[in-house]
Amino acid sequence: KDIPAFVRVYRYPCFDTPVAFKSFFKAQTVDIMWNSTGTALVLQTMTQDDLTRKSYYGETGLHYLQADGKMDCNVTLNKEGPIHMVRWSPDGQHFAVVYGDMPSMTSIFDTKCVAKVHLPVASRNKILWRPCGRMLLVGGF
């Protein structure tokens, strides 16, 4: 299917022109996660099938979009495999991602999509920020 999926962000109540727009391929479903300040969102895309035949579970992708439309990017991940979990930090300035075939990687990105931290590879699939943002729980279940 050569038709891209897309998201559009509008300033309520004006729906004439979107303030931000992002299109992407390889998406049958998407999880959309706003940061706490409402200035950016992360989109985790998923397909049911992996056309490369590398995974039985389909393909995943990660995209970043600023709500004002000034920046968007495909988030580059350093390991092949599925995206297990994505979570924004409570202050909305970073997002953590657990990804890749097991043992997986965990990386923390800033709002320019630059990886600031890579944790050592381990069998992990869950992350949770402490509400104050000073701690990050990373676990494998």
PDB file of C-alpha atoms in Angstrom:
ATOM      1  CA  LYS A   1       0.000   0.000   0.000  1.00  0.00           C
ATOM      2  CA  ASP A   2       1.693   3.122  -1.216  1.00  0.00           C
ATOM      3  CA  ILE A   3      -0.498   5.596   0.637  1.00  0.00           C
ATOM      4  CA  PRO A   4       1.161   7.206   3.664  1.00  0.00           C
ATOM      5  CA  ALA A   5      -0.456   7.520   7.062  1.00  0.00           C
ATOM      6  CA  PHE A   6      -0.474  11.016   8.570  1.00  0.00           C
ATOM      7  CA  VAL A   7      -1.244  13.129  11.605  1.00  0.00           C
ATOM      8  CA  ARG A   8      -2.286  16.760  11.613  1.00  0.00           C
ATOM      9  CA  VAL A   9      -2.272  19.080  14.603  1.00  0.00           C
ATOM     10  CA  TYR A  10      -4.803  21.924  14.599  1.00  0.00           C
ATOM     11  CA  ARG A  11      -5.137  24.905  16.894  1.00  0.00           C
ATOM     12  CA  TYR A  12      -8.620  24.610  18.432  1.00  0.00           C
ATOM     13  CA  PRO A  13     -11.166  25.826  17.346  1.00  0.00           C
ATOM     14  CA  CYS A  14      -9.629  26.648  13.928  1.00  0.00           C
ATOM     15  CA  PHE A  15      -9.560  23.558  11.714  1.00  0.00           C
ATOM     16  CA  ASP A  16      -8.828  25.281   8.390  1.00  0.00           C
ATOM     17  CA  THR A  17      -5.057  24.829   8.380  1.00  0.00           C
ATOM     18  CA  PRO A  18      -2.962  22.430  10.484  1.00  0.00           C
ATOM     19  CA  VAL A  19      -0.130  23.958  12.520  1.00  0.00           C
ATOM     20  CA  ALA A  20       1.854  20.703  12.265  1.00  0.00           C
ATOM     21  CA  PHE A  21       1.798  17.751   9.888  1.00  0.00           C
ATOM     22  CA  LYS A  22       3.676  14.447   9.680  1.00  0.00           C
ATOM     23  CA  SER A  23       3.285  11.619   7.174  1.00  0.00           C
ATOM     24  CA  PHE A  24       4.909   8.201   7.299  1.00  0.00           C
ATOM     25  CA  PHE A  25       4.754   4.781   5.729  1.00  0.00           C
ATOM     26  CA  LYS A  26       4.596   1.364   7.418  1.00  0.00           C
ATOM     27  CA  ALA A  27       1.769   2.213   9.783  1.00  0.00           C
ATOM     28  CA  GLN A  28      -1.428   0.261  10.334  1.00  0.00           C
ATOM     29  CA  THR A  29      -1.836   1.481  13.905  1.00  0.00           C
ATOM     30  CA  VAL A  30      -0.241   4.281  15.884  1.00  0.00           C
ATOM     31  CA  ASP A  31       0.155   5.204  19.550  1.00  0.00           C
ATOM     32  CA  ILE A  32       0.320   8.972  19.988  1.00  0.00           C
ATOM     33  CA  MET A  33       1.933  10.359  23.145  1.00  0.00           C
ATOM     34  CA  TRP A  34       1.887  14.084  24.006  1.00  0.00           C
ATOM     35  CA  ASN A  35       4.544  15.442  26.339  1.00  0.00           C
ATOM     36  CA  SER A  36       3.357  17.018  29.601  1.00  0.00           C
ATOM     37  CA  THR A  37       3.697  20.577  28.290  1.00  0.00           C
ATOM     38  CA  GLY A  38       1.778  19.879  25.062  1.00  0.00           C
ATOM     39  CA  THR A  39       4.628  21.153  22.893  1.00  0.00           C
ATOM     40  CA  ALA A  40       5.598  17.852  21.237  1.00  0.00           C
ATOM     41  CA  LEU A  41       4.422  14.348  20.550  1.00  0.00           C
ATOM     42  CA  VAL A  42       5.952  10.974  19.813  1.00  0.00           C
ATOM     43  CA  LEU A  43       4.218   8.555  17.458  1.00  0.00           C
ATOM     44  CA  GLN A  44       4.892   4.835  17.669  1.00  0.00           C
ATOM     45  CA  THR A  45       3.777   3.157  14.456  1.00  0.00           C
ATOM     46  CA  MET A  46       3.092  -0.550  14.026  1.00  0.00           C
ATOM     47  CA  THR A  47       2.301  -2.964  11.222  1.00  0.00           C
ATOM     48  CA  GLN A  48       0.935  -6.476  11.541  1.00  0.00           C
ATOM     49  CA  ASP A  49       3.328  -7.854   8.924  1.00  0.00           C
ATOM     50  CA  ASP A  50       7.061  -7.474   8.449  1.00  0.00           C
ATOM     51  CA  LEU A  51       7.739  -7.456   4.714  1.00  0.00           C
ATOM     52  CA  THR A  52      11.454  -8.049   5.381  1.00  0.00           C
ATOM     53  CA  ARG A  53      10.491 -11.272   7.200  1.00  0.00           C
ATOM     54  CA  LYS A  54      12.781 -10.411  10.131  1.00  0.00           C
ATOM     55  CA  SER A  55       9.956 -10.513  12.666  1.00  0.00           C
ATOM     56  CA  TYR A  56       6.839 -12.579  13.128  1.00  0.00           C
ATOM     57  CA  TYR A  57       5.213  -9.662  14.975  1.00  0.00           C
ATOM     58  CA  GLY A  58       5.393  -6.943  12.320  1.00  0.00           C
ATOM     59  CA  GLU A  59       7.374  -3.707  12.215  1.00  0.00           C
ATOM     60  CA  THR A  60       7.487  -0.682  14.494  1.00  0.00           C
ATOM     61  CA  GLY A  61       8.707   2.871  13.968  1.00  0.00           C
ATOM     62  CA  LEU A  62       9.146   5.992  16.060  1.00  0.00           C
ATOM     63  CA  HIS A  63       8.473   9.567  14.924  1.00  0.00           C
ATOM     64  CA  TYR A  64       8.716  12.935  16.678  1.00  0.00           C
ATOM     65  CA  LEU A  65       6.675  16.058  15.941  1.00  0.00           C
ATOM     66  CA  GLN A  66       6.665  19.490  17.560  1.00  0.00           C
ATOM     67  CA  ALA A  67       3.147  20.824  18.017  1.00  0.00           C
ATOM     68  CA  ASP A  68       4.051  24.109  16.304  1.00  0.00           C
ATOM     69  CA  GLY A  69       5.321  22.242  13.213  1.00  0.00           C
ATOM     70  CA  LYS A  70       8.858  23.663  13.437  1.00  0.00           C
ATOM     71  CA  MET A  71      10.480  20.229  13.704  1.00  0.00           C
ATOM     72  CA  ASP A  72       9.688  16.635  12.884  1.00  0.00           C
ATOM     73  CA  CYS A  73      11.915  13.598  12.494  1.00  0.00           C
ATOM     74  CA  ASN A  74      12.077   9.851  12.351  1.00  0.00           C
ATOM     75  CA  VAL A  75      13.761   8.773  15.575  1.00  0.00           C
ATOM     76  CA  THR A  76      16.884   6.757  14.765  1.00  0.00           C
ATOM     77  CA  LEU A  77      17.265   3.676  16.932  1.00  0.00           C
ATOM     78  CA  ASN A  78      20.595   1.831  17.236  1.00  0.00           C
ATOM     79  CA  LYS A  79      19.235  -1.713  17.298  1.00  0.00           C
ATOM     80  CA  GLU A  80      16.935  -3.654  14.996  1.00  0.00           C
ATOM     81  CA  GLY A  81      13.766  -5.132  16.366  1.00  0.00           C
ATOM     82  CA  PRO A  82      10.515  -4.006  17.949  1.00  0.00           C
ATOM     83  CA  ILE A  83       9.857  -0.947  20.062  1.00  0.00           C
ATOM     84  CA  HIS A  84       8.741  -2.303  23.425  1.00  0.00           C
ATOM     85  CA  MET A  85       7.816   0.915  25.237  1.00  0.00           C
ATOM     86  CA  VAL A  86       8.096   4.710  24.968  1.00  0.00           C
ATOM     87  CA  ARG A  87       7.535   7.184  27.822  1.00  0.00           C
ATOM     88  CA  TRP A  88       7.938  10.948  28.179  1.00  0.00           C
ATOM     89  CA  SER A  89       9.780  12.352  31.195  1.00  0.00           C
ATOM     90  CA  PRO A  90       7.485  14.281  33.547  1.00  0.00           C
ATOM     91  CA  ASP A  91       8.998  17.632  32.494  1.00  0.00           C
ATOM     92  CA  GLY A  92       8.380  16.839  28.794  1.00  0.00           C
ATOM     93  CA  GLN A  93      12.023  17.463  27.824  1.00  0.00           C
ATOM     94  CA  HIS A  94      13.092  13.842  27.217  1.00  0.00           C
ATOM     95  CA  PHE A  95      11.572  10.543  26.171  1.00  0.00           C
ATOM     96  CA  ALA A  96      12.859   7.077  26.963  1.00  0.00           C
ATOM     97  CA  VAL A  97      12.586   4.151  24.565  1.00  0.00           C
ATOM     98  CA  VAL A  98      13.127   0.413  25.100  1.00  0.00           C
ATOM     99  CA  TYR A  99      13.716  -1.216  21.732  1.00  0.00           C
ATOM    100  CA  GLY A 100      15.352  -3.971  19.747  1.00  0.00           C
ATOM    101  CA  ASP A 101      15.475  -7.735  19.800  1.00  0.00           C
ATOM    102  CA  MET A 102      16.257  -9.196  23.227  1.00  0.00           C
ATOM    103  CA  PRO A 103      18.456  -8.329  24.915  1.00  0.00           C
ATOM    104  CA  SER A 104      17.082  -4.867  24.153  1.00  0.00           C
ATOM    105  CA  MET A 105      18.474  -1.330  24.347  1.00  0.00           C
ATOM    106  CA  THR A 106      17.167   1.588  26.340  1.00  0.00           C
ATOM    107  CA  SER A 107      17.909   5.140  25.190  1.00  0.00           C
ATOM    108  CA  ILE A 108      16.848   8.582  26.384  1.00  0.00           C
ATOM    109  CA  PHE A 109      16.333  11.270  23.715  1.00  0.00           C
ATOM    110  CA  ASP A 110      15.948  15.033  23.993  1.00  0.00           C
ATOM    111  CA  THR A 111      13.442  17.143  22.064  1.00  0.00           C
ATOM    112  CA  LYS A 112      15.862  17.429  19.129  1.00  0.00           C
ATOM    113  CA  CYS A 113      15.760  13.597  18.765  1.00  0.00           C
ATOM    114  CA  VAL A 114      19.373  13.328  19.950  1.00  0.00           C
ATOM    115  CA  ALA A 115      20.142  10.294  22.107  1.00  0.00           C
ATOM    116  CA  LYS A 116      21.575  11.597  25.378  1.00  0.00           C
ATOM    117  CA  VAL A 117      21.914   8.250  27.197  1.00  0.00           C
ATOM    118  CA  HIS A 118      22.221   4.625  26.093  1.00  0.00           C
ATOM    119  CA  LEU A 119      21.868   2.074  28.881  1.00  0.00           C
ATOM    120  CA  PRO A 120      23.781  -1.202  28.570  1.00  0.00           C
ATOM    121  CA  VAL A 121      22.006  -3.914  26.560  1.00  0.00           C
ATOM    122  CA  ALA A 122      19.839  -6.131  28.798  1.00  0.00           C
ATOM    123  CA  SER A 123      16.555  -8.054  28.770  1.00  0.00           C
ATOM    124  CA  ARG A 124      14.164  -5.152  29.323  1.00  0.00           C
ATOM    125  CA  ASN A 125      10.732  -4.255  28.002  1.00  0.00           C
ATOM    126  CA  LYS A 126       9.246  -1.731  30.479  1.00  0.00           C
ATOM    127  CA  ILE A 127      10.105   1.808  31.554  1.00  0.00           C
ATOM    128  CA  LEU A 128       8.441   4.196  33.978  1.00  0.00           C
ATOM    129  CA  TRP A 129       9.515   7.660  35.076  1.00  0.00           C
ATOM    130  CA  ARG A 130       9.117   8.645  38.715  1.00  0.00           C
ATOM    131  CA  PRO A 131       6.607  11.545  38.861  1.00  0.00           C
ATOM    132  CA  CYS A 132       9.320  14.039  39.890  1.00  0.00           C
ATOM    133  CA  GLY A 133      11.446  12.905  36.937  1.00  0.00           C
ATOM    134  CA  ARG A 134      14.604  12.196  38.906  1.00  0.00           C
ATOM    135  CA  MET A 135      14.378   8.404  38.566  1.00  0.00           C
ATOM    136  CA  LEU A 136      13.626   5.991  35.748  1.00  0.00           C
ATOM    137  CA  LEU A 137      12.492   2.425  36.363  1.00  0.00           C
ATOM    138  CA  VAL A 138      13.672  -0.003  33.689  1.00  0.00           C
ATOM    139  CA  GLY A 139      12.616  -3.641  33.921  1.00  0.00           C
ATOM    140  CA  GLY A 140      12.125  -6.873  32.084  1.00  0.00           C
ATOM    141  CA  PHE A 141       8.992  -8.929  32.568  1.00  0.00           C
TER     142      PHE A 141
END
